[in-house]
Amino acid sequence: MEADVLGRRAAVGVPGVRKRRVAFWRRLLTVFAYVIVLFLFGIYILPLLWIVLTSIKPQELIIVHPSEALAFVPTLDHYVRLVTEWHFLTPLLNSFIVSGATTVLNLILGVLASFALVRYRLRGGDFVSLWILSQRFMPAVAILLPLYIFYNTFGLIDTYLGMVLVNTVATLPFSIWMLRGFFQDLPKELYDQAEVDGCDDIGILRHVILPIGRAAMGVTAVFAFLFSFNELMIPLVISRTSTETVPVAFSGFKMQFQTDWGAAAAATVVTVLPLFIVVALLQENIIRGLSMGAVKE
Amino acid sequence: MHHNQIRGWTLLSPALIFLLALGIFPLVYAIWLSFHSLNLLDPSRGTRAVGFENFSTILFKTPLIGISFPESLQITLIILVGSLCLELAIGLILAILVSRTSASVLLRMFRSSLMVPMLIAPAIVGMMFRFLFEPSFGLIDFVLGLVGVAPIYWISDPNVVLYAVILVGVWEWLPFSFLVFLAGIHAIPPEQFEAAAVDGAGFFEQIRYITLPWLRNLAGILILIRGVDLIRNFDVIFTLTYGGPGRSSASLGFSAYLTSFKFFEVGQGTAYAVLILILINILVLIFARYLVPAREETYGG
């Protein structure tokens, strides 16, 4: 501690010439940093903006050279076609049903399991935690073929139940690991106080964890939903026409000779725009979620 | 104490049973299948044990899908190494630049547009870039043309297609390494830099001896999470290139999918999956320690 104070005092006494030179470099660096951040912003916003523009362009202007397609009368044609010709509402609804149910199942199993891992000093609990973490890295392709064979036998192909079960296997390890991290962050006094107040363990879960951990469960739920929503290989294998989800529908915009880019762009806008709301809601929890809870901003 | 053990395991058991029944049991079955020969499109062929034949076929011969495991592995590794190097290097430089200057104020306005790409389904990102990469009407070749670059056939040129795949991955995930490193830099106690400045350490020495050592754990976490995703890489390949042209961008995940669910060659498909699983496990064994102890430390906040 003493060294810090000394350090700060000494830093003030740097000779003036060096200070000026440092200031020059600092200013140059700042200008450079501003340029880089603006450039970065362009790289991220321009493609998205271009897709939005494409989605409201008349059909005949989509596959011409960009310089000839900057002025146009906006149209909602592609959005209409997306619904009437591509029946995009069906996969959209399917995605919401499957991901929604997957999320609920994730929360029920995940809250119970992570509460058990945090609350009790289980013999082998650390091993179980690590095993669950390792399951997060399992490639879907390793279990899909056997599941496909079982599903054929039990008639689960192209059913919501079948889709929800596989999606839950794929997302549950993440949910347990995240919730475990959140519950570990709760102050230990909360548990002790509840015990003093005469709560049993189920009482602690109901009266302490569920109300206080609501934000944690919300964040975990959003991620479980998104991971399930974004999954491509699982629905590609398990679903047919009646439970087809959004990512599968995307790979279907390819027609025999030419991709229907207008409809694809409209579908992109419809699925990407809500993500801005998700980002606004989750803010600093996004990096925490994507890094498996390791990085807290 | 004993009572608590029972209660704990009871609460844990629904999730465990679920994961064992629908995760581990199929996995064991997949390993069993990888030592057998059967094709779901041709049930008359039956199921017979073939030992390591599936593995030797995909490793040393040309399997049904027309690309062997080593070739597919090479494609995957090029994408993996290329993406990781770019993401880590650019992310680190950006984080240092922004943390050292007032550009962080500017960044705060753009943060959400940096975060959205990571949440978009990779399948959609792949589709989006197939459109942007079009040589005649795509945005990317148009912008490059403005600065005098001749049209690049990103998706249809087998010599370029892997760069295209890398670019798409880096576009989606660069903000991740950037923001993770930025959070890490903000967690370094400022006294360390002050003390170093007093000792006469310049900009680069401070980075070399303070910033980089502090960020080592985070780099490990990024390599683990992105590395595993890149070994499994499937979604972007499927919608961006479909493994093409020819098989020149057929990553391991894509080859495994094609063998399993287009040709339904079960033995070879599961052999692919087993080898992918081994690769992922190697990565997890090396880098998981960065994820686990990191929990006990706090970054920022």
Coordinates of C-alpha atoms in Angstrom, one line a residue:
Chain A
M1 CA 0.0 0.0 0.0
E2 CA 2.8 2.4 1.0
A3 CA 4.5 1.7 -2.4
D4 CA 1.3 2.8 -4.2
V5 CA 1.2 6.1 -2.5
L6 CA 4.9 6.7 -3.1
G7 CA 4.4 5.6 -6.7
R8 CA 1.7 8.2 -7.3
R9 CA 3.7 11.0 -5.8
A10 CA 6.7 10.1 -7.8
A11 CA 4.8 10.0 -11.0
V12 CA 3.9 13.7 -10.7
G13 CA 7.6 14.5 -10.6
V14 CA 8.4 13.2 -14.2
P15 CA 10.5 15.9 -16.0
G16 CA 8.6 18.2 -18.3
V17 CA 10.3 17.3 -21.6
R18 CA 9.4 13.7 -21.3
K19 CA 5.9 14.6 -20.3
R20 CA 5.4 16.6 -23.5
R21 CA 6.8 13.8 -25.7
V22 CA 4.5 11.3 -24.0
A23 CA 1.6 13.7 -24.5
F24 CA 2.3 13.8 -28.2
W25 CA 2.3 10.0 -28.6
R26 CA -0.7 9.7 -26.4
R27 CA -2.7 12.1 -28.7
L28 CA -1.6 10.2 -31.8
L29 CA -2.6 7.0 -30.2
T30 CA -6.0 8.5 -29.3
V31 CA -6.7 9.7 -32.9
F32 CA -5.6 6.2 -34.1
A33 CA -7.9 4.5 -31.6
Y34 CA -10.9 6.7 -32.6
V35 CA -10.3 5.8 -36.3
I36 CA -10.1 2.2 -35.5
V37 CA -13.3 2.2 -33.4
L38 CA -15.2 4.0 -36.2
F39 CA -13.8 1.5 -38.7
L40 CA -14.9 -1.4 -36.5
F41 CA -18.3 0.1 -36.2
G42 CA -18.5 0.3 -40.0
I43 CA -17.5 -3.3 -40.4
Y44 CA -20.3 -4.4 -38.1
I45 CA -23.1 -2.0 -39.0
L46 CA -22.6 -1.8 -42.8
P47 CA -23.4 -5.5 -43.6
L48 CA -26.4 -5.4 -41.4
L49 CA -27.6 -2.1 -42.9
W50 CA -27.0 -3.6 -46.4
I51 CA -29.3 -6.6 -45.5
V52 CA -32.0 -4.2 -44.3
L53 CA -31.7 -2.2 -47.5
T54 CA -31.9 -5.4 -49.6
S55 CA -35.0 -6.5 -47.8
I56 CA -36.9 -3.4 -48.9
K57 CA -35.5 -3.2 -52.5
P58 CA -37.6 -4.1 -55.5
Q59 CA -36.8 -7.6 -56.7
E60 CA -35.1 -6.5 -60.0
L61 CA -32.6 -4.3 -58.1
I62 CA -31.3 -7.0 -55.7
I63 CA -28.9 -8.8 -58.1
V64 CA -27.5 -5.8 -59.9
H65 CA -24.2 -4.1 -59.2
P66 CA -24.5 -2.1 -55.9
S67 CA -23.7 1.2 -57.5
E68 CA -26.8 0.9 -59.7
A69 CA -29.1 0.0 -56.8
L70 CA -28.7 2.9 -54.3
A71 CA -31.9 4.8 -55.3
F72 CA -35.1 2.9 -55.2
V73 CA -38.7 3.0 -54.0
P74 CA -38.9 0.9 -50.9
T75 CA -41.2 -2.0 -50.9
L76 CA -42.5 -4.6 -48.4
D77 CA -42.8 -7.2 -51.1
H78 CA -40.2 -9.6 -49.7
Y79 CA -41.8 -9.5 -46.3
V80 CA -45.2 -10.4 -47.8
R81 CA -43.6 -13.2 -49.9
L82 CA -41.8 -14.4 -46.8
V83 CA -45.1 -15.1 -45.2
T84 CA -47.3 -16.1 -48.2
E85 CA -44.8 -18.0 -50.3
W86 CA -42.2 -19.2 -47.9
H87 CA -44.6 -19.7 -45.0
F88 CA -41.9 -18.4 -42.7
L89 CA -44.3 -18.0 -39.8
T90 CA -44.4 -21.8 -39.4
P91 CA -40.6 -22.2 -38.7
L92 CA -40.7 -19.1 -36.6
L93 CA -43.5 -20.4 -34.4
N94 CA -41.8 -23.8 -34.3
S95 CA -38.5 -22.2 -33.1
F96 CA -40.4 -20.4 -30.4
I97 CA -42.2 -23.5 -29.2
V98 CA -39.1 -25.7 -29.2
S99 CA -36.8 -23.1 -27.7
G100 CA -39.4 -22.0 -25.2
A101 CA -40.0 -25.5 -24.0
T102 CA -36.3 -26.3 -24.0
T103 CA -35.7 -23.2 -21.8
V104 CA -38.4 -24.2 -19.3
L105 CA -36.9 -27.7 -19.0
N106 CA -33.5 -26.2 -18.7
L107 CA -34.5 -24.0 -15.8
I108 CA -36.3 -26.7 -13.9
L109 CA -33.5 -29.3 -14.2
G110 CA -30.8 -26.6 -14.0
V111 CA -32.0 -24.8 -10.9
L112 CA -32.5 -28.0 -8.9
A113 CA -29.1 -29.4 -10.0
S114 CA -27.1 -26.1 -9.5
F115 CA -28.8 -25.5 -6.1
A116 CA -27.7 -29.0 -5.0
L117 CA -24.1 -28.4 -6.2
V118 CA -23.8 -25.1 -4.4
R119 CA -25.8 -25.8 -1.2
Y120 CA -24.5 -29.3 -0.2
R121 CA -20.9 -30.3 0.1
L122 CA -21.6 -33.4 -2.0
R123 CA -19.1 -36.2 -2.1
G124 CA -18.0 -36.2 -5.7
G125 CA -19.8 -32.9 -6.3
D126 CA -16.7 -31.3 -7.8
F127 CA -16.3 -34.2 -10.2
V128 CA -19.9 -33.9 -11.2
S129 CA -19.5 -30.2 -11.8
L130 CA -16.5 -30.7 -14.1
W131 CA -18.2 -33.5 -15.9
I132 CA -21.2 -31.3 -16.6
L133 CA -18.9 -28.6 -17.8
S134 CA -17.2 -31.1 -20.2
Q135 CA -20.6 -32.0 -21.6
R136 CA -20.9 -28.5 -22.8
F137 CA -18.1 -29.2 -25.3
M138 CA -19.7 -32.4 -26.6
P139 CA -20.2 -32.2 -30.4
A140 CA -23.9 -32.8 -31.4
V141 CA -22.7 -34.9 -34.3
A142 CA -21.4 -37.5 -31.8
I143 CA -24.8 -38.3 -30.4
L144 CA -27.2 -37.4 -33.2
L145 CA -26.8 -40.6 -35.2
P146 CA -27.7 -42.9 -32.3
L147 CA -30.5 -40.6 -31.3
Y148 CA -31.8 -40.6 -34.9
I149 CA -32.0 -44.4 -34.8
F150 CA -33.8 -44.3 -31.4
Y151 CA -36.1 -41.6 -32.6
N152 CA -37.0 -43.6 -35.7
T153 CA -37.9 -46.6 -33.4
F154 CA -40.0 -44.5 -31.0
G155 CA -41.6 -42.2 -33.5
L156 CA -40.0 -39.1 -32.2
I157 CA -38.7 -37.8 -35.5
D158 CA -40.3 -34.5 -36.4
T159 CA -42.1 -34.1 -33.1
Y160 CA -41.8 -31.2 -30.6
L161 CA -41.0 -33.6 -27.8
G162 CA -38.1 -35.1 -29.7
M163 CA -36.7 -31.7 -30.7
V164 CA -37.0 -30.4 -27.1
L165 CA -35.2 -33.4 -25.6
V166 CA -32.2 -33.2 -27.9
N167 CA -32.0 -29.4 -27.5
T168 CA -32.1 -29.7 -23.8
V169 CA -29.2 -32.2 -23.8
A170 CA -27.3 -29.7 -25.8
T171 CA -28.0 -26.7 -23.6
L172 CA -28.5 -28.1 -20.0
P173 CA -24.7 -28.4 -19.2
F174 CA -24.4 -24.7 -20.0
S175 CA -27.4 -23.7 -17.9
I176 CA -26.3 -25.7 -14.8
W177 CA -22.8 -24.3 -15.0
M178 CA -24.1 -20.7 -15.4
L179 CA -26.6 -21.0 -12.6
R180 CA -24.0 -22.6 -10.3
G181 CA -21.8 -19.6 -10.9
F182 CA -24.6 -17.2 -10.1
F183 CA -25.7 -19.0 -7.0
Q184 CA -22.1 -19.2 -5.7
D185 CA -22.0 -15.4 -6.0
L186 CA -24.9 -15.0 -3.6
P187 CA -23.7 -14.0 -0.1
K188 CA -23.4 -16.9 2.2
E189 CA -25.2 -15.0 4.9
L190 CA -28.4 -15.3 2.9
Y191 CA -28.4 -19.0 3.4
D192 CA -27.5 -18.7 7.1
Q193 CA -30.1 -16.1 7.8
A194 CA -32.8 -18.3 6.1
E195 CA -31.7 -21.2 8.3
V196 CA -32.0 -19.1 11.4
D197 CA -35.4 -18.1 10.3
G198 CA -36.3 -21.8 10.3
C199 CA -36.3 -22.5 6.6
D200 CA -35.6 -26.0 5.4
D201 CA -33.7 -26.5 2.2
I202 CA -36.8 -26.5 0.0
G203 CA -37.8 -23.3 1.8
I204 CA -34.4 -21.7 1.1
L205 CA -34.8 -22.7 -2.6
R206 CA -38.3 -21.2 -2.7
H207 CA -37.9 -18.1 -0.5
V208 CA -34.3 -17.2 -1.1
I209 CA -33.0 -18.6 -4.4
L210 CA -36.1 -18.1 -6.5
P211 CA -36.7 -14.5 -5.7
I212 CA -33.1 -13.3 -5.4
G213 CA -31.8 -15.4 -8.3
R214 CA -34.5 -14.2 -10.6
A215 CA -32.0 -12.1 -12.7
A216 CA -29.6 -15.0 -12.8
M217 CA -32.3 -17.3 -14.1
G218 CA -33.5 -14.7 -16.6
V219 CA -30.0 -14.4 -18.0
T220 CA -29.5 -18.2 -18.2
A221 CA -32.9 -18.6 -19.8
V222 CA -32.2 -16.1 -22.5
F223 CA -29.0 -17.9 -23.4
A224 CA -30.6 -21.3 -23.3
F225 CA -33.3 -20.0 -25.6
L226 CA -30.8 -18.4 -28.0
F227 CA -28.5 -21.5 -28.1
S228 CA -31.5 -23.7 -28.9
F229 CA -32.9 -21.2 -31.4
N230 CA -29.6 -20.9 -33.2
E231 CA -28.9 -24.7 -33.4
L232 CA -28.8 -25.9 -37.0
M233 CA -27.6 -29.6 -37.1
I234 CA -30.1 -30.9 -34.5
P235 CA -33.3 -29.7 -36.3
L236 CA -31.7 -30.6 -39.7
V237 CA -31.6 -34.2 -38.5
I238 CA -34.6 -34.5 -36.2
S239 CA -37.2 -32.2 -37.8
R240 CA -39.0 -32.6 -41.1
T241 CA -41.6 -30.2 -42.4
S242 CA -43.9 -29.8 -39.4
T243 CA -41.3 -28.9 -36.7
E244 CA -38.7 -27.2 -39.0
T245 CA -37.0 -24.3 -37.3
V246 CA -35.7 -20.9 -38.4
P247 CA -32.0 -21.9 -39.2
V248 CA -33.3 -24.8 -41.3
A249 CA -35.7 -22.6 -43.1
F250 CA -32.7 -20.3 -43.9
S251 CA -30.9 -23.1 -45.7
G252 CA -34.0 -23.6 -47.7
F253 CA -34.0 -20.2 -49.4
K254 CA -31.8 -21.7 -52.1
M255 CA -34.0 -22.3 -55.1
Q256 CA -33.0 -24.4 -58.1
F257 CA -31.0 -21.8 -60.0
Q258 CA -31.0 -18.7 -57.8
T259 CA -31.3 -18.0 -54.1
D260 CA -34.3 -15.9 -53.1
W261 CA -32.1 -13.2 -51.6
G262 CA -35.0 -10.8 -51.0
A263 CA -36.8 -13.2 -48.8
A264 CA -33.6 -14.3 -47.1
A265 CA -32.8 -10.7 -46.3
A266 CA -36.3 -10.1 -45.0
A267 CA -36.0 -13.2 -42.8
T268 CA -32.6 -12.0 -41.5
V269 CA -34.1 -8.7 -40.5
V270 CA -37.0 -10.3 -38.7
T271 CA -34.7 -12.6 -36.7
V272 CA -31.8 -10.2 -36.1
L273 CA -33.6 -7.1 -35.0
P274 CA -35.0 -8.6 -31.8
L275 CA -31.4 -9.4 -30.8
F276 CA -30.8 -5.7 -30.3
I277 CA -33.4 -5.8 -27.6
V278 CA -31.8 -8.9 -26.1
V279 CA -28.4 -7.0 -26.0
A280 CA -30.1 -4.0 -24.4
L281 CA -31.6 -6.2 -21.7
L282 CA -28.6 -8.4 -20.9
Q283 CA -25.8 -5.8 -21.3
E284 CA -22.8 -6.9 -19.3
N285 CA -24.2 -10.4 -18.9
I286 CA -23.6 -11.2 -22.6
I287 CA -19.8 -11.6 -22.2
R288 CA -20.4 -13.5 -18.9
G289 CA -22.8 -15.9 -20.7
L290 CA -20.7 -16.4 -23.8
S291 CA -17.6 -17.0 -21.7
M292 CA -19.3 -19.7 -19.6
G293 CA -19.4 -17.4 -16.6
A294 CA -15.6 -16.9 -16.5
V295 CA -15.5 -13.2 -17.5
K296 CA -17.5 -10.8 -15.4
E297 CA -17.5 -7.3 -16.8
Chain B
M1 CA -24.4 -34.9 7.0
H2 CA -25.5 -38.2 5.5
H3 CA -29.0 -36.8 5.3
N4 CA -27.7 -33.8 3.3
Q5 CA -25.9 -36.1 0.9
I6 CA -29.1 -37.9 0.0
R7 CA -31.1 -34.7 -0.4
G8 CA -28.4 -33.2 -2.6
W9 CA -28.1 -36.1 -4.9
T10 CA -31.9 -36.3 -5.1
L11 CA -32.1 -32.7 -6.4
L12 CA -29.2 -33.4 -8.7
S13 CA -30.5 -36.7 -10.1
P14 CA -33.2 -35.4 -12.6
A15 CA -30.5 -33.5 -14.5
L16 CA -28.0 -36.3 -14.2
I17 CA -30.4 -39.0 -15.3
F18 CA -31.4 -36.8 -18.2
L19 CA -27.8 -36.2 -19.4
L20 CA -26.9 -39.8 -18.9
A21 CA -29.9 -41.2 -20.8
L22 CA -29.8 -38.7 -23.7
G23 CA -26.2 -37.7 -23.8
I24 CA -23.9 -40.5 -22.5
F25 CA -26.0 -43.5 -23.6
P26 CA -26.1 -42.4 -27.2
L27 CA -22.4 -41.6 -27.1
V28 CA -21.6 -45.1 -25.9
Y29 CA -23.8 -46.5 -28.6
A30 CA -22.1 -44.2 -31.2
I31 CA -18.7 -45.6 -30.1
W32 CA -20.1 -49.2 -30.5
L33 CA -21.5 -48.3 -33.9
S34 CA -18.1 -47.0 -35.1
F35 CA -16.8 -50.5 -34.9
H36 CA -19.6 -51.9 -37.1
S37 CA -20.7 -51.6 -40.7
L38 CA -24.2 -50.7 -41.5
N39 CA -26.1 -48.3 -43.8
L40 CA -29.5 -47.0 -42.9
L41 CA -30.4 -46.6 -46.6
D42 CA -29.6 -50.2 -47.3
P43 CA -30.9 -52.3 -44.4
S44 CA -30.4 -55.5 -46.3
R45 CA -26.6 -55.1 -45.7
G46 CA -27.3 -55.8 -42.1
T47 CA -25.0 -55.0 -39.2
R48 CA -21.6 -56.6 -38.7
A49 CA -18.6 -56.0 -36.6
V50 CA -15.6 -54.8 -38.6
G51 CA -13.1 -53.8 -35.9
F52 CA -11.1 -50.8 -36.9
E53 CA -12.1 -50.9 -40.6
N54 CA -14.2 -47.7 -40.5
F55 CA -11.3 -45.8 -38.9
S56 CA -8.8 -47.1 -41.4
T57 CA -11.2 -46.3 -44.3
I58 CA -11.7 -42.6 -43.3
L59 CA -8.0 -42.2 -42.2
F60 CA -6.2 -43.9 -45.1
K61 CA -8.6 -44.4 -48.0
T62 CA -11.1 -42.2 -49.9
P63 CA -14.4 -42.7 -48.1
L64 CA -17.8 -42.4 -49.7
I65 CA -18.0 -38.6 -49.4
G66 CA -14.9 -38.2 -51.4
I67 CA -12.7 -36.5 -48.8
S68 CA -10.6 -38.4 -46.2
F69 CA -10.3 -37.5 -42.5
P70 CA -6.7 -36.1 -42.8
E71 CA -7.8 -33.8 -45.6
S72 CA -10.8 -32.7 -43.7
L73 CA -8.7 -32.2 -40.6
Q74 CA -6.3 -30.0 -42.5
I75 CA -9.2 -27.8 -43.7
T76 CA -10.5 -27.6 -40.1
L77 CA -7.1 -26.8 -38.7
I78 CA -6.4 -24.0 -41.3
I79 CA -9.8 -22.4 -40.3
L80 CA -9.1 -23.0 -36.6
V81 CA -5.6 -21.6 -36.5
G82 CA -6.4 -18.7 -38.9
S83 CA -9.5 -17.6 -37.0
L84 CA -8.0 -18.0 -33.5
C85 CA -4.8 -16.1 -34.4
L86 CA -6.7 -13.2 -36.0
E87 CA -9.3 -13.0 -33.2
L88 CA -6.7 -13.1 -30.4
A89 CA -4.2 -10.8 -32.1
I90 CA -6.7 -8.1 -33.3
G91 CA -8.8 -8.4 -30.2
L92 CA -5.8 -7.8 -28.0
I93 CA -4.5 -4.9 -30.0
L94 CA -7.9 -3.3 -30.1
A95 CA -8.4 -3.8 -26.3
I96 CA -5.0 -2.2 -25.5
L97 CA -5.7 0.7 -27.8
V98 CA -9.1 1.4 -26.5
S99 CA -8.2 1.0 -22.9
R100 CA -5.3 3.4 -23.2
T101 CA -7.2 6.2 -24.8
S102 CA -10.5 8.0 -24.5
A103 CA -11.9 6.0 -27.4
S104 CA -13.5 3.8 -24.8
V105 CA -16.2 6.6 -24.5
L106 CA -16.9 6.3 -28.2
L107 CA -16.9 2.5 -27.9
R108 CA -19.7 2.6 -25.3
M109 CA -22.1 4.0 -27.9
F110 CA -21.3 1.1 -30.3
R111 CA -21.1 -1.7 -27.9
S112 CA -24.5 -3.2 -28.7
S113 CA -23.8 -3.3 -32.4
L114 CA -20.6 -5.3 -31.6
M115 CA -22.5 -7.7 -29.4
V116 CA -25.4 -8.5 -31.7
P117 CA -23.3 -10.6 -34.3
M118 CA -22.3 -13.1 -31.6
L119 CA -25.9 -13.8 -30.9
I120 CA -27.0 -14.3 -34.5
A121 CA -27.3 -18.0 -35.5
P122 CA -24.1 -19.0 -37.4
A123 CA -26.4 -20.5 -40.1
I124 CA -27.9 -17.0 -40.7
V125 CA -24.5 -15.3 -40.6
G126 CA -23.3 -17.8 -43.2
M127 CA -26.3 -17.2 -45.5
M128 CA -25.8 -13.4 -45.0
F129 CA -22.2 -13.5 -46.1
R130 CA -22.9 -15.7 -49.1
F131 CA -24.9 -12.8 -50.3
L132 CA -22.3 -10.2 -49.3
F133 CA -19.5 -12.3 -51.0
E134 CA -21.2 -12.4 -54.4
P135 CA -18.7 -11.1 -57.0
S136 CA -21.2 -9.4 -59.2
F137 CA -23.7 -7.9 -56.8
G138 CA -22.2 -8.4 -53.3
L139 CA -21.3 -5.5 -51.0
I140 CA -17.8 -6.7 -50.2
D141 CA -16.4 -6.9 -53.7
F142 CA -18.1 -3.6 -54.4
V143 CA -16.4 -1.9 -51.5
L144 CA -13.0 -3.5 -52.4
G145 CA -13.6 -2.4 -56.0
L146 CA -13.8 1.2 -54.8
V147 CA -10.2 0.9 -53.7
G148 CA -9.2 -0.8 -56.9
V149 CA -9.3 -4.5 -55.9
A150 CA -10.3 -6.8 -58.7
P151 CA -13.4 -9.0 -57.9
I152 CA -12.6 -11.9 -55.6
Y153 CA -14.5 -15.1 -56.1
W154 CA -14.8 -15.8 -52.4
I155 CA -17.0 -18.8 -52.4
S156 CA -16.4 -20.3 -55.8
D157 CA -12.6 -20.2 -55.9
P158 CA -11.2 -23.2 -54.0
N159 CA -8.0 -21.3 -53.2
V160 CA -10.0 -18.5 -51.5
V161 CA -12.9 -20.2 -49.9
L162 CA -11.1 -21.0 -46.6
Y163 CA -10.2 -17.3 -46.2
A164 CA -13.9 -16.5 -46.7
V165 CA -14.8 -19.0 -44.0
I166 CA -12.2 -17.5 -41.7
L167 CA -13.3 -13.9 -42.4
V168 CA -16.9 -14.8 -41.5
G169 CA -15.9 -16.5 -38.2
V170 CA -13.7 -13.5 -37.3
W171 CA -16.4 -11.1 -38.1
E172 CA -18.8 -12.9 -35.8
W173 CA -16.4 -13.5 -32.9
L174 CA -13.8 -10.7 -32.9
P175 CA -16.0 -8.6 -30.6
F176 CA -15.9 -11.5 -28.1
S177 CA -12.1 -11.6 -27.7
F178 CA -11.9 -7.8 -27.9
L179 CA -14.5 -7.3 -25.1
V180 CA -13.1 -10.2 -23.0
F181 CA -9.6 -8.7 -23.2
L182 CA -11.0 -5.2 -22.5
A183 CA -12.7 -6.5 -19.3
G184 CA -9.4 -8.2 -18.3
I185 CA -7.4 -5.0 -18.8
H186 CA -9.9 -3.0 -16.8
A187 CA -9.5 -5.6 -13.9
I188 CA -5.7 -4.9 -13.6
P189 CA -5.1 -2.7 -10.6
P190 CA -4.0 0.7 -11.9
E191 CA -1.3 0.9 -9.3
Q192 CA 0.6 -1.7 -11.2
F193 CA 0.9 0.6 -14.2
E194 CA 1.7 3.6 -12.0
A195 CA 4.4 1.7 -10.2
A196 CA 5.9 0.5 -13.5
A197 CA 5.8 4.1 -14.9
V198 CA 7.8 5.2 -11.9
D199 CA 10.3 2.5 -12.5
G200 CA 10.7 3.9 -16.0
A201 CA 8.8 1.3 -17.9
G202 CA 7.6 2.6 -21.3
F203 CA 4.4 1.7 -23.1
F204 CA 5.6 -1.5 -24.6
E205 CA 7.3 -2.7 -21.4
Q206 CA 4.1 -2.1 -19.5
I207 CA 2.2 -4.2 -22.0
R208 CA 4.9 -6.9 -22.0
Y209 CA 5.3 -7.2 -18.2
I210 CA 1.9 -6.3 -16.8
T211 CA -0.9 -6.5 -19.4
L212 CA 0.0 -9.7 -21.2
P213 CA 0.6 -11.8 -18.0
W214 CA -2.7 -10.6 -16.6
L215 CA -4.5 -11.7 -19.8
R216 CA -3.0 -15.2 -20.1
N217 CA -5.9 -16.9 -18.4
L218 CA -8.4 -15.1 -20.5
A219 CA -6.6 -16.1 -23.7
G220 CA -6.8 -19.7 -22.5
I221 CA -10.6 -19.4 -22.0
L222 CA -11.0 -17.8 -25.5
I223 CA -8.9 -20.6 -27.1
L224 CA -11.0 -23.2 -25.3
I225 CA -14.4 -21.9 -26.2
R226 CA -13.7 -20.8 -29.7
G227 CA -11.4 -23.7 -30.4
V228 CA -14.1 -26.3 -29.5
D229 CA -16.6 -24.4 -31.6
L230 CA -14.2 -24.3 -34.5
I231 CA -13.5 -28.0 -34.3
R232 CA -17.2 -28.7 -34.4
N233 CA -17.6 -26.0 -37.1
F234 CA -20.6 -26.9 -39.2
D235 CA -23.4 -24.2 -39.4
V236 CA -21.4 -21.6 -41.2
I237 CA -19.9 -24.1 -43.6
F238 CA -23.4 -25.6 -44.3
T239 CA -25.0 -22.3 -45.3
L240 CA -22.0 -20.4 -46.7
T241 CA -20.2 -23.0 -48.9
Y242 CA -21.9 -26.4 -48.3
G243 CA -18.3 -27.8 -48.1
G244 CA -17.5 -26.6 -51.6
P245 CA -16.4 -25.8 -54.2
G246 CA -16.0 -29.6 -54.6
R247 CA -15.0 -30.6 -51.1
S248 CA -12.4 -27.8 -50.5
S249 CA -14.1 -26.4 -47.4
A250 CA -15.5 -29.7 -46.0
S251 CA -14.6 -29.3 -42.3
L252 CA -14.7 -32.2 -39.9
G253 CA -18.2 -31.4 -38.7
F254 CA -19.5 -31.1 -42.2
S255 CA -17.8 -34.3 -43.4
A256 CA -19.2 -36.1 -40.4
Y257 CA -22.7 -34.7 -41.1
L258 CA -22.5 -35.7 -44.8
T259 CA -21.3 -39.2 -44.0
S260 CA -24.0 -39.7 -41.4
F261 CA -27.0 -38.0 -42.7
K262 CA -26.7 -37.8 -46.5
F263 CA -25.0 -41.2 -47.1
F264 CA -26.2 -42.8 -43.8
E265 CA -23.0 -44.7 -43.7
V266 CA -23.4 -45.2 -39.9
G267 CA -20.0 -46.8 -39.1
Q268 CA -17.9 -44.2 -40.9
G269 CA -20.1 -41.4 -39.6
T270 CA -19.7 -42.4 -36.0
A271 CA -16.0 -43.1 -36.6
Y272 CA -15.8 -39.4 -37.7
A273 CA -17.7 -38.3 -34.6
V274 CA -15.4 -40.4 -32.3
L275 CA -12.3 -38.8 -33.8
I276 CA -13.8 -35.3 -33.5
L277 CA -14.6 -36.1 -29.9
I278 CA -11.0 -37.1 -29.2
L279 CA -9.7 -33.9 -30.7
I280 CA -12.1 -31.8 -28.6
N281 CA -11.1 -33.7 -25.5
I282 CA -7.5 -33.0 -26.1
L283 CA -8.3 -29.3 -26.3
V284 CA -10.5 -29.4 -23.2
L285 CA -7.8 -31.3 -21.2
I286 CA -5.2 -28.7 -22.0
F287 CA -7.4 -25.6 -21.6
A288 CA -10.2 -26.4 -19.2
R289 CA -8.0 -25.4 -16.2
Y290 CA -8.3 -21.8 -17.4
L291 CA -12.0 -21.9 -17.2
V292 CA -12.3 -23.6 -13.8
P293 CA -9.9 -21.6 -11.6
A294 CA -11.0 -18.5 -13.3
R295 CA -14.3 -18.9 -11.4
E296 CA -12.6 -18.2 -8.1
E297 CA -11.0 -15.0 -9.3
T298 CA -13.1 -12.0 -10.2
Y299 CA -12.6 -10.0 -13.4
G300 CA -13.7 -6.5 -13.0
G301 CA -16.9 -5.5 -11.1

